[in-house]
XYZ file of C-alpha atoms in Angstrom:
581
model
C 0.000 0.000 0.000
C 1.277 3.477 -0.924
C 1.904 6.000 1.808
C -0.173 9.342 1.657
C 1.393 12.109 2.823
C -1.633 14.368 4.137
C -1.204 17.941 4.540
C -3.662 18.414 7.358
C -2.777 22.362 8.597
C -0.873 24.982 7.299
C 0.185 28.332 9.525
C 1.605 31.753 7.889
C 2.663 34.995 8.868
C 4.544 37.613 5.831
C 4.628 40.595 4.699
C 1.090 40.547 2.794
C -0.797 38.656 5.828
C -0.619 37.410 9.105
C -2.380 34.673 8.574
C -3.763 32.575 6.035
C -7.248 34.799 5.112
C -5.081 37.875 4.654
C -2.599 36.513 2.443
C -5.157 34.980 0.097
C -6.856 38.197 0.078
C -3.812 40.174 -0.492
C -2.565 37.633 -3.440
C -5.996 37.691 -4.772
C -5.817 41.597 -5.424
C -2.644 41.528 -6.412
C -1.217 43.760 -2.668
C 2.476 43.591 -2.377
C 3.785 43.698 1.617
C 6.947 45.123 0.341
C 8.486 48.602 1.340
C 9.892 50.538 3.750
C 11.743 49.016 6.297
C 10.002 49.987 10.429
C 10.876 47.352 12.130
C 14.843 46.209 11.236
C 17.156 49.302 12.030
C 19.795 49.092 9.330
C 21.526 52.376 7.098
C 20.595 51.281 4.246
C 17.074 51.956 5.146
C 16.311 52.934 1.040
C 16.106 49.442 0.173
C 12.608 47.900 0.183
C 11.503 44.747 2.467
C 9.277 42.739 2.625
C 8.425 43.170 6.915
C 5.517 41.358 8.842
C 3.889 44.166 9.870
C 3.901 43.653 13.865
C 6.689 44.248 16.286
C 8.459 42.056 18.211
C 5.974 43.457 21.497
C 2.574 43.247 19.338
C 3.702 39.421 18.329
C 4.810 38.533 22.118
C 1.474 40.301 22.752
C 0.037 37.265 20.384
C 1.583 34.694 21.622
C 0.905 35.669 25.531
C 4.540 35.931 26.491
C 5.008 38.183 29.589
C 7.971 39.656 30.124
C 11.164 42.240 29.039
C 13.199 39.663 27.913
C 14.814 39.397 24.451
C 13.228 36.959 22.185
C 14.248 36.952 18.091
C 11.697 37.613 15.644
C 12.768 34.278 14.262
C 11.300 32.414 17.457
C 8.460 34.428 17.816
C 7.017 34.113 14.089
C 7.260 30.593 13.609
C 5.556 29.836 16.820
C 2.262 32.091 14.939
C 2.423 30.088 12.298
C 2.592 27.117 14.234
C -0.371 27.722 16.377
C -2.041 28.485 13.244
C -1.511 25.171 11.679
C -2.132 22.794 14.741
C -5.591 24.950 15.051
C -6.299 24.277 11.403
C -5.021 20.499 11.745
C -7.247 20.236 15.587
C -4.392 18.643 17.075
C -5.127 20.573 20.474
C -3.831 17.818 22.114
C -0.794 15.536 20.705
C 0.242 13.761 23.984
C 0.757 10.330 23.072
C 1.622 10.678 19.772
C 5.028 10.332 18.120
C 5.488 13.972 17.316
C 8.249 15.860 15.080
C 8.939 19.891 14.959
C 11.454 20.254 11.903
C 12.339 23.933 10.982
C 14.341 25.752 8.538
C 16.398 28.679 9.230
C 19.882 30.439 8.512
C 20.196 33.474 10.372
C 17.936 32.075 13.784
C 18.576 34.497 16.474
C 20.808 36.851 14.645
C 18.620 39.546 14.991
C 19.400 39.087 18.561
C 22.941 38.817 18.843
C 24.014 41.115 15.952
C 22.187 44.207 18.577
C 23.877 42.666 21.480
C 26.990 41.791 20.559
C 29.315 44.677 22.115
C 26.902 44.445 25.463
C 27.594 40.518 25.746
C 31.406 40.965 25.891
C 30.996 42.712 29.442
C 27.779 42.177 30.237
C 27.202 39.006 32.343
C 23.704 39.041 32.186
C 23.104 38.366 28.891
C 25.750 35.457 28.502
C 22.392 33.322 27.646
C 22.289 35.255 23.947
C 25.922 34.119 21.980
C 23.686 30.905 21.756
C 21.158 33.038 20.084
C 22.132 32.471 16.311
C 22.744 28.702 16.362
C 19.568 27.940 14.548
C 18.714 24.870 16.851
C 18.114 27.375 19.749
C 15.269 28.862 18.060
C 13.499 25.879 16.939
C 13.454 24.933 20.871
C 11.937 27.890 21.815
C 9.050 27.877 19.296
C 8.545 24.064 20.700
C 8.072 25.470 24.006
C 6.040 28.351 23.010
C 3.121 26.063 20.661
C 2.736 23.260 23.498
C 5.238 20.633 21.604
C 7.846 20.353 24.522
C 8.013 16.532 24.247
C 8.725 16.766 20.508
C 11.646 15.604 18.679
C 13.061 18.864 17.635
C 15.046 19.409 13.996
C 16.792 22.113 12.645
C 18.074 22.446 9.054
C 19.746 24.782 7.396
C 20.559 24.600 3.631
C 20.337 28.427 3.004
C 17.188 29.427 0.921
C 15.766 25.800 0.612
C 15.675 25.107 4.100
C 11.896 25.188 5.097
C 11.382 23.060 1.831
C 14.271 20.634 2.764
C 12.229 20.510 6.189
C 8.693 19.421 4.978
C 10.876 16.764 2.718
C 12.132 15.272 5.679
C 8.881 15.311 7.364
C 8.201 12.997 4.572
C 10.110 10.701 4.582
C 10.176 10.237 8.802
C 6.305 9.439 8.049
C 7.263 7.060 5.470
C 8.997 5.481 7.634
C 6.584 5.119 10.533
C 9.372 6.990 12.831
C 6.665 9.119 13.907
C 2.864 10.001 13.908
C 3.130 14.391 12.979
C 5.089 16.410 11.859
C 5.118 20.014 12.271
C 7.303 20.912 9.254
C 8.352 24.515 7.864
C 10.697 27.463 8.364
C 11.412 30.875 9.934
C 13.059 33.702 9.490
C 13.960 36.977 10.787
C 15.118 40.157 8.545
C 18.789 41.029 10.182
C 21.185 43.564 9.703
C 23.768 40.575 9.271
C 22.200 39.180 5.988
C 20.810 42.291 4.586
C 24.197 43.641 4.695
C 25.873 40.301 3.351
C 23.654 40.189 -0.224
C 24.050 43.955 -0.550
C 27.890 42.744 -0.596
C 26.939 40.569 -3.325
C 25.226 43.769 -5.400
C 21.749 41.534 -5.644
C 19.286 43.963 -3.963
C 17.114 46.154 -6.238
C 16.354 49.236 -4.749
C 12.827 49.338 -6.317
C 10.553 46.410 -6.042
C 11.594 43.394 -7.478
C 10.403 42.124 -10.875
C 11.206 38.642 -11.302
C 11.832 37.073 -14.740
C 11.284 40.711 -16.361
C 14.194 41.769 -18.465
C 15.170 45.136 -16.148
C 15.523 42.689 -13.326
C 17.730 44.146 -10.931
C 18.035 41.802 -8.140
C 15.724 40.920 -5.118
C 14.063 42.338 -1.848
C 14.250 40.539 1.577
C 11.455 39.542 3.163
C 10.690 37.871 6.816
C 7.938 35.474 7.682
C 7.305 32.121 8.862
C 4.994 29.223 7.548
C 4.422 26.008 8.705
C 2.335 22.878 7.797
C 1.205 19.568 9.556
C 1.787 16.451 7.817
C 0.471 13.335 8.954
C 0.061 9.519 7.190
C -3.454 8.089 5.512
C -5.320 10.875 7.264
C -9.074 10.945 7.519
C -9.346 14.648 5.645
C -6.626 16.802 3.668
C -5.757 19.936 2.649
C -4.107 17.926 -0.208
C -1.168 15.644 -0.339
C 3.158 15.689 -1.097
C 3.204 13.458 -3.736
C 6.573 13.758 -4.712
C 9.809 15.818 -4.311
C 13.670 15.583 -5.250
C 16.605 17.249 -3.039
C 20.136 17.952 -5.731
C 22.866 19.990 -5.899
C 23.956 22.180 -8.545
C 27.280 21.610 -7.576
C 28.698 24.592 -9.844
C 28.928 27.588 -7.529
C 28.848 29.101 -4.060
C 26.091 32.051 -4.448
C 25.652 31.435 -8.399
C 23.438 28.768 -10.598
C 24.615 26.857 -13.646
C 23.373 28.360 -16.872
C 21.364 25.305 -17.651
C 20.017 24.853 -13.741
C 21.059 21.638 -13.571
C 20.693 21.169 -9.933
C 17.263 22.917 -9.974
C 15.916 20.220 -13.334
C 17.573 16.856 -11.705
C 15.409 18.245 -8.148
C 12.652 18.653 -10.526
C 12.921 15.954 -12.270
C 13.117 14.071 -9.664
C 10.020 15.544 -7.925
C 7.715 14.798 -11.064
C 9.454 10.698 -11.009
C 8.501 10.170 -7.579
C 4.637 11.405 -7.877
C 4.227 9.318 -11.190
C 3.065 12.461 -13.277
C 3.815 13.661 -16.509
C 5.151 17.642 -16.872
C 2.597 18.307 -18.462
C 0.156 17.148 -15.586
C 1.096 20.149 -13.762
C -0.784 23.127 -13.753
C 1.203 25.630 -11.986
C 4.605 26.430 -10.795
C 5.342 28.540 -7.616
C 9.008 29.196 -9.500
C 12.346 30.341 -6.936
C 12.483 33.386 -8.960
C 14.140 35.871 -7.205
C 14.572 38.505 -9.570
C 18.265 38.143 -9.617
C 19.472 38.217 -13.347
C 21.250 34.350 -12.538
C 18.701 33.263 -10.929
C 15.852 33.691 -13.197
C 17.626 32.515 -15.883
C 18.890 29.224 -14.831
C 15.412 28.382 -13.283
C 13.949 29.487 -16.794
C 16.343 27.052 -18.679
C 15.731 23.994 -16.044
C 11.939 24.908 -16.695
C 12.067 24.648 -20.244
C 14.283 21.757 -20.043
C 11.670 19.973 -17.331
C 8.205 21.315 -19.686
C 9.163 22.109 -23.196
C 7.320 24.288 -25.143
C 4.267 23.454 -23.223
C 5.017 24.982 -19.952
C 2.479 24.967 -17.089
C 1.408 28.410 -15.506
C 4.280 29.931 -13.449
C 4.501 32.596 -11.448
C 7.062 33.596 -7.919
C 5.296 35.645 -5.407
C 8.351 36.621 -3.793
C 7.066 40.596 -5.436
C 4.971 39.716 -2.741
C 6.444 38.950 0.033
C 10.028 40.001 -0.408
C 12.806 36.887 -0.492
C 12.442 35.333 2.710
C 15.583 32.791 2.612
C 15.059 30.178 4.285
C 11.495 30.013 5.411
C 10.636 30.960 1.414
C 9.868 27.119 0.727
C 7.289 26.981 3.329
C 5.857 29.952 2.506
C 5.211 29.059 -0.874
C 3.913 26.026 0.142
C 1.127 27.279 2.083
C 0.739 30.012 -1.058
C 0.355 27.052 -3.288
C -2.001 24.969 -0.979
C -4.139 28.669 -1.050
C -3.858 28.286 -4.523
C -5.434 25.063 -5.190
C -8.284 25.251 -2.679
C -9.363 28.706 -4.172
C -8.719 27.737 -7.732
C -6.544 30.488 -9.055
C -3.358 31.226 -9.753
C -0.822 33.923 -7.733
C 0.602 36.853 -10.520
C 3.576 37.376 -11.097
C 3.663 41.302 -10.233
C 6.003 43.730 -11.728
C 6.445 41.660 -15.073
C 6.503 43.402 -18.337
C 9.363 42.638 -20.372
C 10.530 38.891 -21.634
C 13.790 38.214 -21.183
C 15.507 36.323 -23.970
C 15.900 32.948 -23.448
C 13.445 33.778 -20.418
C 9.574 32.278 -19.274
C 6.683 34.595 -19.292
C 4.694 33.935 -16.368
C 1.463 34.322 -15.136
C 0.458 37.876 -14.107
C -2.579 35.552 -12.498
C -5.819 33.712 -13.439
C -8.664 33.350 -11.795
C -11.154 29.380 -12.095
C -8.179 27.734 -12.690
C -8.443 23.734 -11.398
C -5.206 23.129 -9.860
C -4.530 18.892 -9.799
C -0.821 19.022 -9.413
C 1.386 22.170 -8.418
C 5.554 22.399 -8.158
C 7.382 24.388 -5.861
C 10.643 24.988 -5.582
C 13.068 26.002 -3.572
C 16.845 26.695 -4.577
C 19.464 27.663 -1.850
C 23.584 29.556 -2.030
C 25.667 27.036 -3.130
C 23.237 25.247 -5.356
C 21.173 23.295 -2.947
C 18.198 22.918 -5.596
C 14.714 21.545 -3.995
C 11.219 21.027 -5.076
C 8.236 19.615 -4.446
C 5.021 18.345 -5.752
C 1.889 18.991 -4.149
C -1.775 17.478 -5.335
C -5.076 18.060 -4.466
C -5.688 14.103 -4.476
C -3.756 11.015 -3.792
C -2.006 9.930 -6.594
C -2.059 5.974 -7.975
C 1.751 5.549 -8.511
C 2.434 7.344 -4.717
C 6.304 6.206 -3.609
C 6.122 3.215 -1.289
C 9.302 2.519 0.634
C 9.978 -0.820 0.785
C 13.871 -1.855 -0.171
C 15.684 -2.137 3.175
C 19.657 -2.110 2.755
C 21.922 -2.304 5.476
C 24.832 0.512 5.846
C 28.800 0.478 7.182
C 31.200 2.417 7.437
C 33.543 2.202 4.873
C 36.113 4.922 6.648
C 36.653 8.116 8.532
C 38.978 10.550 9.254
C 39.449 13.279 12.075
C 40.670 16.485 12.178
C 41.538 18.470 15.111
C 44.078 20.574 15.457
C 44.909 23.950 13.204
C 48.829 22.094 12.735
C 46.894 19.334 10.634
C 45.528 21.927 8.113
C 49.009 21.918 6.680
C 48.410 18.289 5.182
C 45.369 19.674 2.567
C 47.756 20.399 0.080
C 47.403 16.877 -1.224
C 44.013 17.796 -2.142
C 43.605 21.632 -2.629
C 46.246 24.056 -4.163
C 48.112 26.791 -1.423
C 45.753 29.301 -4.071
C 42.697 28.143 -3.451
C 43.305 27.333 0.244
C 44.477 30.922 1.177
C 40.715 31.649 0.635
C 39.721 29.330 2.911
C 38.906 29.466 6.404
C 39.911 27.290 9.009
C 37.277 25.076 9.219
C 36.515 25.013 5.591
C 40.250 23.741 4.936
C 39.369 20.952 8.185
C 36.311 19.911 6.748
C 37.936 19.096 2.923
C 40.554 17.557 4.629
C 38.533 15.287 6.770
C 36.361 14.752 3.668
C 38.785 13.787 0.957
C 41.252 11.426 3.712
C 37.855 9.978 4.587
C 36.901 9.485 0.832
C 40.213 8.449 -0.565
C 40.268 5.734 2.302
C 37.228 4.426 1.014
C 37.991 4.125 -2.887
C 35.260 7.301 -3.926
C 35.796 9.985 -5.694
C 32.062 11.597 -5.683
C 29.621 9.944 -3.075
C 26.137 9.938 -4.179
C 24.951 12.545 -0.787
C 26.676 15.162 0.797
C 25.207 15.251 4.086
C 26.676 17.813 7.138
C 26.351 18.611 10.689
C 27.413 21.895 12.199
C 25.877 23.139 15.289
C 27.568 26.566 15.072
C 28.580 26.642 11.142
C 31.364 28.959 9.729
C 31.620 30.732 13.204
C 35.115 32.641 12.646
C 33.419 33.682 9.249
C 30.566 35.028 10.928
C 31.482 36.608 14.015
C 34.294 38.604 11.619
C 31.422 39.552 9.570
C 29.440 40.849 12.821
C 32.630 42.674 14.005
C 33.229 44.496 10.393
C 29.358 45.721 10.847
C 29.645 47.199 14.379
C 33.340 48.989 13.132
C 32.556 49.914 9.585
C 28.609 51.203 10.056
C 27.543 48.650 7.440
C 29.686 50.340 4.441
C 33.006 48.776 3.118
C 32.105 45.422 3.825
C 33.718 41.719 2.185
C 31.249 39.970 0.153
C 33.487 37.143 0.269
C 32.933 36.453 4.180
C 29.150 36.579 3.926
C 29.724 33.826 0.744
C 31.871 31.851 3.056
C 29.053 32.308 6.467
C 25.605 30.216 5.391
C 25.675 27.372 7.241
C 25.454 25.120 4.309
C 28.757 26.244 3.166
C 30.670 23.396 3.864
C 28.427 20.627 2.444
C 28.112 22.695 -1.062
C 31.826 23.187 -1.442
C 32.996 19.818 -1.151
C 29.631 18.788 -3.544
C 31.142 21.507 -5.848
C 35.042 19.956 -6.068
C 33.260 16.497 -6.225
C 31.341 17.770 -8.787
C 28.522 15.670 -6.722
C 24.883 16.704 -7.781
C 22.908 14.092 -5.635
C 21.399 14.669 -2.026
C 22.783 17.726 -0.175
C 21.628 18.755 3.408
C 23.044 20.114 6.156
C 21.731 19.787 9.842
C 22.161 22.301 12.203
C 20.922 21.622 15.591
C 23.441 22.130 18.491
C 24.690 18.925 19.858
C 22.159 16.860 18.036
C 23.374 17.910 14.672
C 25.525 14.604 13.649
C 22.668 12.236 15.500
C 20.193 13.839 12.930
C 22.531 13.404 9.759
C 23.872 10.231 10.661
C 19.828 9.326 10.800
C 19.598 10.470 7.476
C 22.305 8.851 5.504
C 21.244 5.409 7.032
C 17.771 6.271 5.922
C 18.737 6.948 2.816
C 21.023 3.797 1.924
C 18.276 1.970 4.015
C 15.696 2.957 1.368
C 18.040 2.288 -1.766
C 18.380 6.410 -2.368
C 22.025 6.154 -1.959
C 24.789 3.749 -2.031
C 27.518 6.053 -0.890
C 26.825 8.848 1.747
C 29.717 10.934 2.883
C 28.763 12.541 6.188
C 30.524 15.180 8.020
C 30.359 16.988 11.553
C 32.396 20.045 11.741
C 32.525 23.082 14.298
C 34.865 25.677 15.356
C 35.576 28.497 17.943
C 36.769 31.744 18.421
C 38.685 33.453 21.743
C 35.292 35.364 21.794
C 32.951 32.352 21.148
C 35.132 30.469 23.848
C 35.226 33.444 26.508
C 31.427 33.211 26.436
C 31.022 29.757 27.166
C 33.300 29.977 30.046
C 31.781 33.379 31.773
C 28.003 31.550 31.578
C 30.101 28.036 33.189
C 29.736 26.084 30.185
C 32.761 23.600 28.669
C 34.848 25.349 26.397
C 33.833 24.317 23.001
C 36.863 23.064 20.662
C 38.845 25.535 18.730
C 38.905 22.759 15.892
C 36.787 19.805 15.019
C 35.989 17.874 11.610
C 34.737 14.580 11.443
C 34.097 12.636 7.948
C 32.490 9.657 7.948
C 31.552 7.292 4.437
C 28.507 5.144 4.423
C 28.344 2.759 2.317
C 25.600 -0.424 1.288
C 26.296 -2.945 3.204
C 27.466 -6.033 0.334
């Protein structure tokens, strides 16, 4: 018997709504949420954003939190959309059950620590906050905050497809029978850290974004949160994941291959699994960011997937704003809108083909949707999508192969002296641009891979509960001295979390499976889980798996003045599964 994957609630807060009803009617009359910024402080105030349009008091007002203390806009979004989606699932009560809370985020608490950061050096009491950006933390808190404290808790963080990546591996756990919900999605909070960092990379438009028009000039950033509750064979649906496909474009760190290869194999993949044809899909909630790559690529790997028959498409993010990593969930909820009102979201600002370019939808209204694709594509070419339908489909994936895994070898890296030894694999060039634990993590990865005869595994999968934190915190430092002018574009390419597991997928030339977990000291249980799933299910025979952290004197002074262990300066771990012969 095939496994139905019911979506059974869905919860949203963005720019053009705060819940569900308001962002239906704001998509249905074509109301964009972005402009100026109120609520993030930032000198470059002249760029539009796509802002929820409460403040951090007025949503801790919401969610009946008491109290002065400082909570990220991160937390305290996804845990509105979360109440919103358990109320429209009527799960008030889930003791008993096998319950999973998986989120998606990059920046978690930044928002937090980036206003902090000079206070925390001296300030004992607000040792609590350095935590505040590793994205686990946040997660946590919106578990405690929606009534899910006994929940398994996930965090992953694969840049812009995160909250996609998240609802995939709510999925698959229900596949599985590893649990009974899932309370899949994403968050995330505007922050001075990661407007700053794509201003670097010269991608913001200063006017409102027009993706796939041919005066693109880049994107806005948005905020939000959105969240959905998936559950196995349930009695009633808001419709059903029928299919989806995780790849890598394994070509560049912030840029997509001119033929999107990573975003057509994800597709591809997507339409495979659900047993549908292309052109049994009516509509496509595209990436589309506006950025001239972007659109492009994602146009070719459209017309690669479609032909010249191609389904409506349209990206709202002209309505919302980019909203990294919680985008995928957002547009998920958008798309399940979509299909229960029978219409299709415009693509507002569009006027102008570009060459070689879709022309999407500028919205239609009676429009049966059966079958809809999202997707989801992330910095460094983490490429997801997803099909949603409004009933079950026949030829549904059941998961039946079971395959044993080993470990086929491993390799540690610990010390800064060891570094030295990566010149086997990397030139002194290209390893002069490379951080410390960048250079740790190849060099675990590539001992750990020649050991085991394989030069490209079929899944990249990493674990980092703090990510590129040297990378980072520099990046932090350079905004308090500098004002937010004169900044390196190359440290905010080098600080997504995700970083690691793209770069080695990118010298492997690897365009399989690519995720990265990042969920404090459960980060390596959780991938370690999901490689052995996947060989377990006959998705991979190969999986090279890697935990990696670092520290800083900062990081480190922090953990000591709040009594905690100093973390390691240095730590990379690669491990290769392998099927079990």
């Amino acid at each position: 018997m095939s496994e139905r994957i019911s979506i059974t609630g869905a919860g949203i807060i963005c720019a053009i709504g705060n819940d569900s009803k308001s962002v239906l009617e704001s998509l249905r009359s074509g109301r964009t949420g972005i402009g100026q910024m109120k609520y993030l402080e930032s000198r470059h105030s002249y760029l539009p954003v796509g802002e929820v349009k409460l403040s951090n008091g007025e949503m801790k007002q919401m969610l009946g939190i008491t109290g002065d203390e400082p909570m990220s806009r991160t937390t305290l979004m996804g845990a509105i959309a979360i109440r919103q989606a358990l109320e429209e699932a009527g799960l008030k009560d889930v003791k008993g059950k096998r319950v999973a809370l998986i989120s998606g985020t990059t920046v978690g608490g930044m928002d937090l620590t980036e206003n902090y950061i000079e206070r925390m050096k001296t300030d004992d009491s607000l040792l609590y906050l350095p935590q505040s950006n590793e994205c686990g933390k946040s997660t946590v808190e919106m578990a405690e905050l929606t009534g899910l404290e006994e929940a398994e808790t996930c965090t992953i963080s694969t840049a812009c497809s995160s909250a996609l990546n998240s609802i995939i591996l709510g999925a698959e756990m229900l596949k599985r029978d590893e649990v009974d919900i899932v309370i899949a999605g994403g968050s995330e909070a505007l922050s001075r850290f990661h407007l700053n960092g794509f201003n670097t990379l010269m991608i913001l438009d200063k006017e409102q974004c027009r993706p796939f028009d041919d005066t693109r000039a880049g994107l806005n950033l948005g905020e939000g949160a959105a969240f959905v509750v998936l559950e196995k064979n349930a009695e009633k649906s808001l419709a059903y994941i029928s299919g989806y496909g995780n790849r890598c474009d394994a070509f560049h760190q912030t840029a997509s291959s001119e033929n999107g290869e990573g975003a057509y194999l994800a597709m591809k993949d997507a339409l495979d699994m659900a047993g549908l044809a292309p052109d049994e899909i009516q509509y496509v909630n595209a990436h589309g960011t506006g950025t001239p790559n972007n659109d492009i690529s994602e146009s070719q790997a459209l017309i690669r997937i479609f032909g010249e028959n191609l389904p409506e498409i349209s990206s709202t993010k002209s309505f919302t704003g980019h909203t990294t990593s919680a985008s995928g969930s957002i547009e998920t909820v958008i798309c399940l809108l979509a299909m229960k009102n029978d219409f299709t979201p415009g693509n507002i600002g569009w006027k102008v083909r570009t060459e070689g370019g879709i022309i999407p939808t500028l919205g239609k209204e009676n429009v049966r949707l059966e079958n809809v694709l999202c997707n989801s594509f992330g910095f460094g070419g983490n490429d997801s999508s997803m099909v949603i339908s409004r009933e079950v489909n026949a030829n549904d994936e059941t998961i039946s192969a079971e395959y044993e895994s080993e470990t086929a070898a491993e390799y540690t890296v610990t010390s800064v002296e060891e570094l030295k030894e990566l010149k086997e694999f990397v030139s002194p060039m290209e390893s002069r641009r490379m951080g410390k634990l960048m250079k740790a993590a190849h060099l675990a990865s590539f001992r750990a891979l020649k050991e085991a005869g394989i030069e490209c595994p079929d899944a990249i999968i990493t674990a980092t509960s703090r990510g590129m934190l040297e990378i980072s915190m520099q990046f932090l430092e350079d905004i308090a001295a500098n004002g937010e002018e004169l900044l390196k574009p190359t440290l905010f390419m080098q600080s997504t979390h995700n970083t690691l597991s793209s770069a080695i997928a990118i010298r492997t030339g690897c365009h399989g499976y690519n995720i990265t977990y990042s969920h404090g000291d459960d980060s390596m249980k959780w991938a370690m889980r999901d490689a052995e799933r996947l060989i377990a299910t006959g998705k991979a025979e190969t999986v090279l798996v890697g935990s990696f952290d670092e520290s800083t004197p900062v990081f480190t002074e922090f953990a000591i003045r709040a009594g905690k262990e100093a973390p390691q300066e240095l730590y990379a771990k690669a491990i290769v599964l392998t099927r079990k012969q």
